């Protein structure tokens, strides 16, 4: 991911100063420890979070008790922002996977600012596109690629959002990300350790070897990273203003006749002179 912006969150940093000032008085900086649940599936959204650091996972809770990650977000995204489009219950659980800080605002305050700012509405649409792109790719990746490749991809996504090669992830957290049993996680971690892509220890930390981990991941990682980076890049966030085009209309037959008459006038009420001698 791109370097942290001056505001700390790339969505907020994309706002013009006047639009950001609509939000600034109501933003509160908060810290979130690992494994803290910011939002539970089925709950009404009570706070919107704009991460400045750390990583938050969106987890889908299945009826049988199984869980699987559908997305991770860092300072390029937000949690609960879609509630600004109307009161809604969260379809996912948002859990802090790597501790960090966020800017917090109530949905009511955010909605009030959004109603006054086209730029804030644009940011919501941009984030929706980025999140949808990640959801689509994760769904395809889960169906087509091996557990080893998927774990490598998740670890790379998380590493993109932190400043360390040591990722504070337990086997339980990995099982939750992948939607598999802990016994499967043990087997997969062993495979990646054999490839020397990761090294783990008993403190719940996983040390990664970035080049080897990239080699173990499927192509989804790079495609997703580049696509999301483009969507939330300064260029991607520029409002699209379609060029003004000249409207071409079909010619009106009646107007065409009038135009011809004006360019080639006739002399009415006169006759040609008769030939002499007749």
PDB file of C-alpha atoms in Angstrom:
ATOM      1  CA  UNK A   1       0.000   0.000   0.000  1.00  0.00           C
ATOM      2  CA  UNK A   2       0.999   3.621  -0.479  1.00  0.00           C
ATOM      3  CA  UNK A   3       2.697   5.557   2.369  1.00  0.00           C
ATOM      4  CA  UNK A   4       0.568   7.045   5.121  1.00  0.00           C
ATOM      5  CA  UNK A   5      -0.865  10.423   4.176  1.00  0.00           C
ATOM      6  CA  UNK A   6      -0.618  13.639   6.160  1.00  0.00           C
ATOM      7  CA  UNK A   7      -4.103  13.009   7.586  1.00  0.00           C
ATOM      8  CA  UNK A   8      -3.270   9.369   8.231  1.00  0.00           C
ATOM      9  CA  UNK A   9      -6.227   7.886   6.369  1.00  0.00           C
ATOM     10  CA  UNK A  10      -6.144   7.918   2.583  1.00  0.00           C
ATOM     11  CA  UNK A  11      -9.894   8.432   2.179  1.00  0.00           C
ATOM     12  CA  UNK A  12      -9.939  11.473   4.441  1.00  0.00           C
ATOM     13  CA  UNK A  13      -6.726  12.794   2.903  1.00  0.00           C
ATOM     14  CA  UNK A  14      -8.419  12.843  -0.505  1.00  0.00           C
ATOM     15  CA  UNK A  15     -10.969  15.424   0.693  1.00  0.00           C
ATOM     16  CA  UNK A  16     -10.484  19.115  -0.087  1.00  0.00           C
ATOM     17  CA  UNK A  17      -9.728  21.137   3.039  1.00  0.00           C
ATOM     18  CA  UNK A  18     -13.188  22.718   3.203  1.00  0.00           C
ATOM     19  CA  UNK A  19     -14.897  19.319   3.040  1.00  0.00           C
ATOM     20  CA  UNK A  20     -12.561  17.737   5.584  1.00  0.00           C
ATOM     21  CA  UNK A  21     -13.318  20.656   7.926  1.00  0.00           C
ATOM     22  CA  UNK A  22     -16.971  19.510   8.007  1.00  0.00           C
ATOM     23  CA  UNK A  23     -15.787  16.287   9.655  1.00  0.00           C
ATOM     24  CA  UNK A  24     -12.736  17.420  11.630  1.00  0.00           C
ATOM     25  CA  UNK A  25     -14.533  18.826  14.736  1.00  0.00           C
ATOM     26  CA  UNK A  26     -16.325  15.499  15.237  1.00  0.00           C
ATOM     27  CA  UNK A  27     -13.432  13.081  14.644  1.00  0.00           C
ATOM     28  CA  UNK A  28     -12.007  11.463  17.766  1.00  0.00           C
ATOM     29  CA  UNK A  29      -8.758   9.505  17.785  1.00  0.00           C
ATOM     30  CA  UNK A  30      -9.069   6.102  19.440  1.00  0.00           C
ATOM     31  CA  UNK A  31      -6.740   3.141  19.975  1.00  0.00           C
ATOM     32  CA  UNK A  32      -7.781  -0.446  19.334  1.00  0.00           C
ATOM     33  CA  UNK A  33      -5.991  -3.486  20.730  1.00  0.00           C
ATOM     34  CA  UNK A  34      -5.643  -6.783  18.923  1.00  0.00           C
ATOM     35  CA  UNK A  35      -8.806  -8.970  18.860  1.00  0.00           C
ATOM     36  CA  UNK A  36     -11.106  -6.069  19.816  1.00  0.00           C
ATOM     37  CA  UNK A  37     -14.479  -6.308  18.052  1.00  0.00           C
ATOM     38  CA  UNK A  38     -15.406  -2.932  16.551  1.00  0.00           C
ATOM     39  CA  UNK A  39     -18.657  -4.108  15.032  1.00  0.00           C
ATOM     40  CA  UNK A  40     -20.678  -7.317  15.315  1.00  0.00           C
ATOM     41  CA  UNK A  41     -22.668  -8.935  12.551  1.00  0.00           C
ATOM     42  CA  UNK A  42     -26.348  -7.986  12.824  1.00  0.00           C
ATOM     43  CA  UNK A  43     -25.733  -4.913  14.980  1.00  0.00           C
ATOM     44  CA  UNK A  44     -26.657  -1.369  14.028  1.00  0.00           C
ATOM     45  CA  UNK A  45     -23.571   0.701  13.245  1.00  0.00           C
ATOM     46  CA  UNK A  46     -22.949   3.069  16.156  1.00  0.00           C
ATOM     47  CA  UNK A  47     -19.514   4.386  15.130  1.00  0.00           C
ATOM     48  CA  UNK A  48     -17.624   4.816  11.864  1.00  0.00           C
ATOM     49  CA  UNK A  49     -13.866   4.206  11.977  1.00  0.00           C
ATOM     50  CA  UNK A  50     -11.174   5.562   9.657  1.00  0.00           C
ATOM     51  CA  UNK A  51      -8.026   3.529  10.458  1.00  0.00           C
ATOM     52  CA  UNK A  52      -4.731   5.399  10.713  1.00  0.00           C
ATOM     53  CA  UNK A  53      -2.667   2.299  11.478  1.00  0.00           C
ATOM     54  CA  UNK A  54      -3.144  -1.394  12.148  1.00  0.00           C
ATOM     55  CA  UNK A  55      -5.372  -3.862  10.323  1.00  0.00           C
ATOM     56  CA  UNK A  56      -9.045  -4.725  10.667  1.00  0.00           C
ATOM     57  CA  UNK A  57     -10.578  -7.921   9.259  1.00  0.00           C
ATOM     58  CA  UNK A  58     -14.164  -8.255   8.065  1.00  0.00           C
ATOM     59  CA  UNK A  59     -15.405 -11.680   9.150  1.00  0.00           C
ATOM     60  CA  UNK A  60     -18.504 -13.471   7.868  1.00  0.00           C
ATOM     61  CA  UNK A  61     -20.217 -15.501  10.595  1.00  0.00           C
ATOM     62  CA  UNK A  62     -21.950 -18.580   9.207  1.00  0.00           C
ATOM     63  CA  UNK A  63     -25.054 -20.152  10.826  1.00  0.00           C
ATOM     64  CA  UNK A  64     -23.086 -23.296  11.768  1.00  0.00           C
ATOM     65  CA  UNK A  65     -20.585 -21.242  13.753  1.00  0.00           C
ATOM     66  CA  UNK A  66     -17.807 -21.222  11.154  1.00  0.00           C
ATOM     67  CA  UNK A  67     -16.147 -17.953  10.192  1.00  0.00           C
ATOM     68  CA  UNK A  68     -14.183 -16.736   7.201  1.00  0.00           C
ATOM     69  CA  UNK A  69     -12.581 -13.411   6.306  1.00  0.00           C
ATOM     70  CA  UNK A  70     -14.036 -11.477   3.381  1.00  0.00           C
ATOM     71  CA  UNK A  71     -11.709  -8.447   3.462  1.00  0.00           C
ATOM     72  CA  UNK A  72      -9.036  -6.621   5.443  1.00  0.00           C
ATOM     73  CA  UNK A  73      -8.695  -2.856   5.670  1.00  0.00           C
ATOM     74  CA  UNK A  74      -6.075  -0.445   6.904  1.00  0.00           C
ATOM     75  CA  UNK A  75      -5.493   3.259   6.353  1.00  0.00           C
ATOM     76  CA  UNK A  76      -6.910   3.000   2.825  1.00  0.00           C
ATOM     77  CA  UNK A  77     -10.413   2.215   4.100  1.00  0.00           C
ATOM     78  CA  UNK A  78     -13.075   2.571   6.753  1.00  0.00           C
ATOM     79  CA  UNK A  79     -15.384   0.521   8.953  1.00  0.00           C
ATOM     80  CA  UNK A  80     -19.128   1.171   9.009  1.00  0.00           C
ATOM     81  CA  UNK A  81     -19.050   3.949   6.439  1.00  0.00           C
ATOM     82  CA  UNK A  82     -21.949   2.544   4.408  1.00  0.00           C
ATOM     83  CA  UNK A  83     -24.265   3.264   7.337  1.00  0.00           C
ATOM     84  CA  UNK A  84     -24.137   6.904   6.221  1.00  0.00           C
ATOM     85  CA  UNK A  85     -26.327   5.914   3.277  1.00  0.00           C
ATOM     86  CA  UNK A  86     -29.071   4.905   5.707  1.00  0.00           C
ATOM     87  CA  UNK A  87     -29.561   2.976   8.965  1.00  0.00           C
ATOM     88  CA  UNK A  88     -28.454  -0.596   8.403  1.00  0.00           C
ATOM     89  CA  UNK A  89     -27.314  -3.659  10.300  1.00  0.00           C
ATOM     90  CA  UNK A  90     -23.795  -4.846   9.661  1.00  0.00           C
ATOM     91  CA  UNK A  91     -23.520  -7.994   7.508  1.00  0.00           C
ATOM     92  CA  UNK A  92     -20.043  -8.749   8.925  1.00  0.00           C
ATOM     93  CA  UNK A  93     -18.066  -8.645  12.153  1.00  0.00           C
ATOM     94  CA  UNK A  94     -15.124  -6.215  12.153  1.00  0.00           C
ATOM     95  CA  UNK A  95     -12.222  -7.427  14.324  1.00  0.00           C
ATOM     96  CA  UNK A  96      -8.885  -5.715  14.943  1.00  0.00           C
ATOM     97  CA  UNK A  97      -6.188  -8.127  13.774  1.00  0.00           C
ATOM     98  CA  UNK A  98      -3.198  -5.800  14.231  1.00  0.00           C
ATOM     99  CA  UNK A  99      -3.492  -3.132  16.930  1.00  0.00           C
ATOM    100  CA  UNK A 100      -3.594   0.473  15.751  1.00  0.00           C
ATOM    101  CA  UNK A 101      -5.407   3.799  15.926  1.00  0.00           C
ATOM    102  CA  UNK A 102      -8.436   5.176  14.107  1.00  0.00           C
ATOM    103  CA  UNK A 103     -10.441   8.357  13.753  1.00  0.00           C
ATOM    104  CA  UNK A 104     -13.960   7.729  15.033  1.00  0.00           C
ATOM    105  CA  UNK A 105     -17.168   9.595  14.171  1.00  0.00           C
ATOM    106  CA  UNK A 106     -20.871   8.910  14.753  1.00  0.00           C
ATOM    107  CA  UNK A 107     -22.987   7.970  11.700  1.00  0.00           C
ATOM    108  CA  UNK A 108     -25.280  10.946  12.358  1.00  0.00           C
ATOM    109  CA  UNK A 109     -22.379  13.434  12.275  1.00  0.00           C
ATOM    110  CA  UNK A 110     -20.928  11.800   9.182  1.00  0.00           C
ATOM    111  CA  UNK A 111     -24.292  11.775   7.395  1.00  0.00           C
ATOM    112  CA  UNK A 112     -24.816  15.481   8.186  1.00  0.00           C
ATOM    113  CA  UNK A 113     -21.455  16.327   6.599  1.00  0.00           C
ATOM    114  CA  UNK A 114     -22.120  14.028   3.653  1.00  0.00           C
ATOM    115  CA  UNK A 115     -25.394  15.838   2.894  1.00  0.00           C
ATOM    116  CA  UNK A 116     -23.401  19.083   2.478  1.00  0.00           C
ATOM    117  CA  UNK A 117     -20.440  17.726   0.530  1.00  0.00           C
ATOM    118  CA  UNK A 118     -20.241  16.148  -2.890  1.00  0.00           C
ATOM    119  CA  UNK A 119     -16.592  15.287  -2.206  1.00  0.00           C
ATOM    120  CA  UNK A 120     -17.543  13.192   0.839  1.00  0.00           C
ATOM    121  CA  UNK A 121     -20.175  11.392  -1.231  1.00  0.00           C
ATOM    122  CA  UNK A 122     -17.478  10.675  -3.819  1.00  0.00           C
ATOM    123  CA  UNK A 123     -15.224   9.205  -1.114  1.00  0.00           C
ATOM    124  CA  UNK A 124     -18.016   6.854   0.019  1.00  0.00           C
ATOM    125  CA  UNK A 125     -18.496   5.681  -3.579  1.00  0.00           C
ATOM    126  CA  UNK A 126     -14.758   5.209  -4.074  1.00  0.00           C
ATOM    127  CA  UNK A 127     -14.447   3.141  -0.912  1.00  0.00           C
ATOM    128  CA  UNK A 128     -17.464   1.067  -1.936  1.00  0.00           C
ATOM    129  CA  UNK A 129     -15.745   0.273  -5.244  1.00  0.00           C
ATOM    130  CA  UNK A 130     -12.501  -0.706  -3.488  1.00  0.00           C
ATOM    131  CA  UNK A 131     -14.299  -2.921  -0.969  1.00  0.00           C
ATOM    132  CA  UNK A 132     -16.415  -4.565  -3.666  1.00  0.00           C
ATOM    133  CA  UNK A 133     -13.285  -5.290  -5.696  1.00  0.00           C
ATOM    134  CA  UNK A 134     -11.724  -7.028  -2.686  1.00  0.00           C
ATOM    135  CA  UNK A 135     -14.881  -9.018  -1.886  1.00  0.00           C
ATOM    136  CA  UNK A 136     -15.169 -10.258  -5.463  1.00  0.00           C
ATOM    137  CA  UNK A 137     -11.553 -11.325  -5.645  1.00  0.00           C
ATOM    138  CA  UNK A 138     -11.578 -13.045  -2.254  1.00  0.00           C
ATOM    139  CA  UNK A 139     -14.654 -15.046  -3.279  1.00  0.00           C
ATOM    140  CA  UNK A 140     -12.945 -16.197  -6.484  1.00  0.00           C
ATOM    141  CA  UNK A 141      -9.664 -16.937  -4.716  1.00  0.00           C
ATOM    142  CA  UNK A 142     -11.382 -19.013  -2.021  1.00  0.00           C
ATOM    143  CA  UNK A 143     -13.003 -21.148  -4.708  1.00  0.00           C
ATOM    144  CA  UNK A 144     -10.004 -21.651  -6.974  1.00  0.00           C
ATOM    145  CA  UNK A 145      -6.771 -21.616  -4.985  1.00  0.00           C
ATOM    146  CA  UNK A 146      -5.104 -23.765  -2.348  1.00  0.00           C
ATOM    147  CA  UNK A 147      -5.199 -22.995   1.360  1.00  0.00           C
ATOM    148  CA  UNK A 148      -1.411 -22.396   1.305  1.00  0.00           C
ATOM    149  CA  UNK A 149      -1.725 -19.770  -1.448  1.00  0.00           C
ATOM    150  CA  UNK A 150      -4.655 -18.119   0.323  1.00  0.00           C
ATOM    151  CA  UNK A 151      -2.809 -17.913   3.638  1.00  0.00           C
ATOM    152  CA  UNK A 152       0.205 -16.377   1.873  1.00  0.00           C
ATOM    153  CA  UNK A 153      -2.128 -13.833   0.261  1.00  0.00           C
ATOM    154  CA  UNK A 154      -3.748 -12.845   3.575  1.00  0.00           C
ATOM    155  CA  UNK A 155      -0.364 -12.497   5.269  1.00  0.00           C
ATOM    156  CA  UNK A 156       0.837 -10.220   2.461  1.00  0.00           C
ATOM    157  CA  UNK A 157      -2.323  -8.085   2.669  1.00  0.00           C
ATOM    158  CA  UNK A 158      -1.792  -7.652   6.408  1.00  0.00           C
ATOM    159  CA  UNK A 159       1.939  -6.975   5.978  1.00  0.00           C
ATOM    160  CA  UNK A 160       1.071  -4.177   3.518  1.00  0.00           C
ATOM    161  CA  UNK A 161      -0.748  -2.410   6.331  1.00  0.00           C
ATOM    162  CA  UNK A 162       1.849  -2.696   9.121  1.00  0.00           C
ATOM    163  CA  UNK A 163       5.437  -1.540   9.615  1.00  0.00           C
ATOM    164  CA  UNK A 164       6.948  -4.820  10.773  1.00  0.00           C
ATOM    165  CA  UNK A 165       7.883  -8.231   9.407  1.00  0.00           C
ATOM    166  CA  UNK A 166       6.473  -9.723  12.626  1.00  0.00           C
ATOM    167  CA  UNK A 167       2.703 -10.218  12.362  1.00  0.00           C
ATOM    168  CA  UNK A 168       0.841 -10.768  15.665  1.00  0.00           C
ATOM    169  CA  UNK A 169      -1.417 -13.578  14.459  1.00  0.00           C
ATOM    170  CA  UNK A 170      -2.363 -16.663  16.446  1.00  0.00           C
ATOM    171  CA  UNK A 171      -3.408 -19.965  14.887  1.00  0.00           C
ATOM    172  CA  UNK A 172      -6.970 -19.177  15.968  1.00  0.00           C
ATOM    173  CA  UNK A 173      -6.840 -15.879  14.053  1.00  0.00           C
ATOM    174  CA  UNK A 174      -5.446 -17.637  10.976  1.00  0.00           C
ATOM    175  CA  UNK A 175      -8.207 -20.258  11.144  1.00  0.00           C
ATOM    176  CA  UNK A 176     -10.759 -17.448  11.288  1.00  0.00           C
ATOM    177  CA  UNK A 177      -9.229 -15.727   8.252  1.00  0.00           C
ATOM    178  CA  UNK A 178      -9.192 -18.925   6.187  1.00  0.00           C
ATOM    179  CA  UNK A 179     -12.424 -20.506   7.345  1.00  0.00           C
ATOM    180  CA  UNK A 180     -10.673 -23.793   8.274  1.00  0.00           C
ATOM    181  CA  UNK A 181      -9.971 -25.830  11.404  1.00  0.00           C
ATOM    182  CA  UNK A 182      -6.887 -25.179  13.525  1.00  0.00           C
ATOM    183  CA  UNK A 183      -5.517 -28.594  12.550  1.00  0.00           C
ATOM    184  CA  UNK A 184      -5.545 -27.438   8.929  1.00  0.00           C
ATOM    185  CA  UNK A 185      -3.779 -24.212   9.912  1.00  0.00           C
ATOM    186  CA  UNK A 186      -1.029 -26.240  11.632  1.00  0.00           C
ATOM    187  CA  UNK A 187      -0.506 -28.227   8.429  1.00  0.00           C
ATOM    188  CA  UNK A 188      -0.488 -25.122   6.200  1.00  0.00           C
ATOM    189  CA  UNK A 189       1.887 -23.191   8.467  1.00  0.00           C
ATOM    190  CA  UNK A 190       4.251 -26.169   8.410  1.00  0.00           C
ATOM    191  CA  UNK A 191       4.262 -26.093   4.586  1.00  0.00           C
ATOM    192  CA  UNK A 192       5.062 -22.378   4.479  1.00  0.00           C
ATOM    193  CA  UNK A 193       7.782 -22.854   7.083  1.00  0.00           C
ATOM    194  CA  UNK A 194       9.292 -25.607   4.931  1.00  0.00           C
ATOM    195  CA  UNK A 195       9.408 -23.100   2.072  1.00  0.00           C
ATOM    196  CA  UNK A 196      11.026 -20.629   4.528  1.00  0.00           C
ATOM    197  CA  UNK A 197       8.299 -18.119   3.674  1.00  0.00           C
ATOM    198  CA  UNK A 198       7.415 -17.731   7.355  1.00  0.00           C
ATOM    199  CA  UNK A 199       8.889 -18.395  10.774  1.00  0.00           C
ATOM    200  CA  UNK A 200       6.629 -18.593  13.797  1.00  0.00           C
ATOM    201  CA  UNK A 201       7.217 -18.643  17.530  1.00  0.00           C
ATOM    202  CA  UNK A 202       5.225 -19.375  20.654  1.00  0.00           C
ATOM    203  CA  UNK A 203       4.319 -15.753  21.369  1.00  0.00           C
ATOM    204  CA  UNK A 204       1.731 -15.702  18.593  1.00  0.00           C
ATOM    205  CA  UNK A 205       4.012 -13.884  16.172  1.00  0.00           C
ATOM    206  CA  UNK A 206       4.675 -14.862  12.579  1.00  0.00           C
ATOM    207  CA  UNK A 207       7.849 -13.558  10.971  1.00  0.00           C
ATOM    208  CA  UNK A 208       7.589 -13.420   7.209  1.00  0.00           C
ATOM    209  CA  UNK A 209      10.129 -13.552   4.405  1.00  0.00           C
ATOM    210  CA  UNK A 210       8.464 -11.247   1.914  1.00  0.00           C
ATOM    211  CA  UNK A 211      10.012 -12.504  -1.369  1.00  0.00           C
ATOM    212  CA  UNK A 212       9.398 -16.170  -0.513  1.00  0.00           C
ATOM    213  CA  UNK A 213       5.870 -15.414   0.702  1.00  0.00           C
ATOM    214  CA  UNK A 214       5.076 -13.625  -2.567  1.00  0.00           C
ATOM    215  CA  UNK A 215       6.320 -16.689  -4.458  1.00  0.00           C
ATOM    216  CA  UNK A 216       3.971 -18.900  -2.416  1.00  0.00           C
ATOM    217  CA  UNK A 217       0.924 -16.660  -2.923  1.00  0.00           C
ATOM    218  CA  UNK A 218      -1.456 -16.900  -5.868  1.00  0.00           C
ATOM    219  CA  UNK A 219      -1.706 -14.166  -8.493  1.00  0.00           C
ATOM    220  CA  UNK A 220      -4.752 -12.763  -6.682  1.00  0.00           C
ATOM    221  CA  UNK A 221      -2.543 -10.896  -4.223  1.00  0.00           C
ATOM    222  CA  UNK A 222      -0.823  -8.714  -6.801  1.00  0.00           C
ATOM    223  CA  UNK A 223      -3.986  -8.161  -8.844  1.00  0.00           C
ATOM    224  CA  UNK A 224      -5.967  -7.109  -5.763  1.00  0.00           C
ATOM    225  CA  UNK A 225      -3.202  -4.862  -4.436  1.00  0.00           C
ATOM    226  CA  UNK A 226      -2.774  -3.001  -7.723  1.00  0.00           C
ATOM    227  CA  UNK A 227      -6.499  -2.654  -8.313  1.00  0.00           C
ATOM    228  CA  UNK A 228      -7.297  -1.304  -4.852  1.00  0.00           C
ATOM    229  CA  UNK A 229      -4.259   0.989  -4.884  1.00  0.00           C
ATOM    230  CA  UNK A 230      -5.466   2.468  -8.164  1.00  0.00           C
ATOM    231  CA  UNK A 231      -8.996   3.022  -6.887  1.00  0.00           C
ATOM    232  CA  UNK A 232      -7.850   4.879  -3.759  1.00  0.00           C
ATOM    233  CA  UNK A 233      -4.894   6.642  -5.414  1.00  0.00           C
ATOM    234  CA  UNK A 234      -4.994  10.443  -5.850  1.00  0.00           C
ATOM    235  CA  UNK A 235      -5.527   9.885  -9.573  1.00  0.00           C
ATOM    236  CA  UNK A 236      -8.301   7.373  -9.008  1.00  0.00           C
ATOM    237  CA  UNK A 237     -10.053   9.704  -6.555  1.00  0.00           C
ATOM    238  CA  UNK A 238     -10.216  12.636  -8.948  1.00  0.00           C
ATOM    239  CA  UNK A 239     -13.845  13.381  -9.805  1.00  0.00           C
ATOM    240  CA  UNK A 240     -14.707  12.290 -13.304  1.00  0.00           C
ATOM    241  CA  UNK A 241     -16.113  15.164 -15.325  1.00  0.00           C
ATOM    242  CA  UNK A 242     -17.189  14.012 -18.784  1.00  0.00           C
ATOM    243  CA  UNK A 243     -16.063  16.281 -21.632  1.00  0.00           C
ATOM    244  CA  UNK A 244     -18.654  18.567 -23.109  1.00  0.00           C
ATOM    245  CA  UNK A 245     -19.630  17.219 -26.503  1.00  0.00           C
ATOM    246  CA  UNK A 246     -21.355  19.042 -29.316  1.00  0.00           C
ATOM    247  CA  UNK A 247     -24.861  17.678 -29.801  1.00  0.00           C
ATOM    248  CA  UNK A 248     -25.464  16.737 -33.406  1.00  0.00           C
ATOM    249  CA  UNK A 249     -29.085  16.736 -34.478  1.00  0.00           C
ATOM    250  CA  UNK A 250     -30.678  15.318 -37.591  1.00  0.00           C
ATOM    251  CA  UNK A 251     -31.380  18.069 -40.129  1.00  0.00           C
ATOM    252  CA  UNK A 252     -34.934  19.367 -40.271  1.00  0.00           C
ATOM    253  CA  UNK A 253     -36.233  19.048 -43.903  1.00  0.00           C
ATOM    254  CA  UNK A 254     -38.323  22.226 -43.630  1.00  0.00           C
ATOM    255  CA  UNK A 255     -35.393  24.287 -42.304  1.00  0.00           C
ATOM    256  CA  UNK A 256     -33.199  22.875 -45.046  1.00  0.00           C
ATOM    257  CA  UNK A 257     -35.626  24.203 -47.708  1.00  0.00           C
ATOM    258  CA  UNK A 258     -35.688  27.644 -46.078  1.00  0.00           C
ATOM    259  CA  UNK A 259     -31.883  27.705 -46.037  1.00  0.00           C
ATOM    260  CA  UNK A 260     -31.696  26.823 -49.735  1.00  0.00           C
ATOM    261  CA  UNK A 261     -34.245  29.530 -50.577  1.00  0.00           C
ATOM    262  CA  UNK A 262     -32.234  32.140 -48.690  1.00  0.00           C
ATOM    263  CA  UNK A 263     -29.010  31.229 -50.460  1.00  0.00           C
ATOM    264  CA  UNK A 264     -30.622  31.050 -53.940  1.00  0.00           C
ATOM    265  CA  UNK A 265     -33.467  33.616 -54.068  1.00  0.00           C
ATOM    266  CA  UNK A 266     -35.853  33.636 -57.075  1.00  0.00           C
ATOM    267  CA  UNK A 267     -37.349  36.759 -58.787  1.00  0.00           C
ATOM    268  CA  UNK A 268     -41.121  36.391 -58.694  1.00  0.00           C
ATOM    269  CA  UNK A 269     -43.671  38.174 -61.059  1.00  0.00           C
ATOM    270  CA  UNK A 270     -41.342  38.575 -64.097  1.00  0.00           C
ATOM    271  CA  UNK A 271     -41.172  36.859 -67.509  1.00  0.00           C
ATOM    272  CA  UNK A 272     -38.356  36.271 -69.855  1.00  0.00           C
ATOM    273  CA  UNK A 273     -38.247  38.681 -72.847  1.00  0.00           C
ATOM    274  CA  UNK A 274     -39.812  37.291 -75.982  1.00  0.00           C
ATOM    275  CA  UNK A 275     -37.520  36.711 -78.921  1.00  0.00           C
ATOM    276  CA  UNK A 276     -37.650  39.434 -81.534  1.00  0.00           C
ATOM    277  CA  UNK A 277     -39.423  38.790 -84.825  1.00  0.00           C
ATOM    278  CA  UNK A 278     -42.092  36.612 -83.423  1.00  0.00           C
TER     279      UNK A 278
END
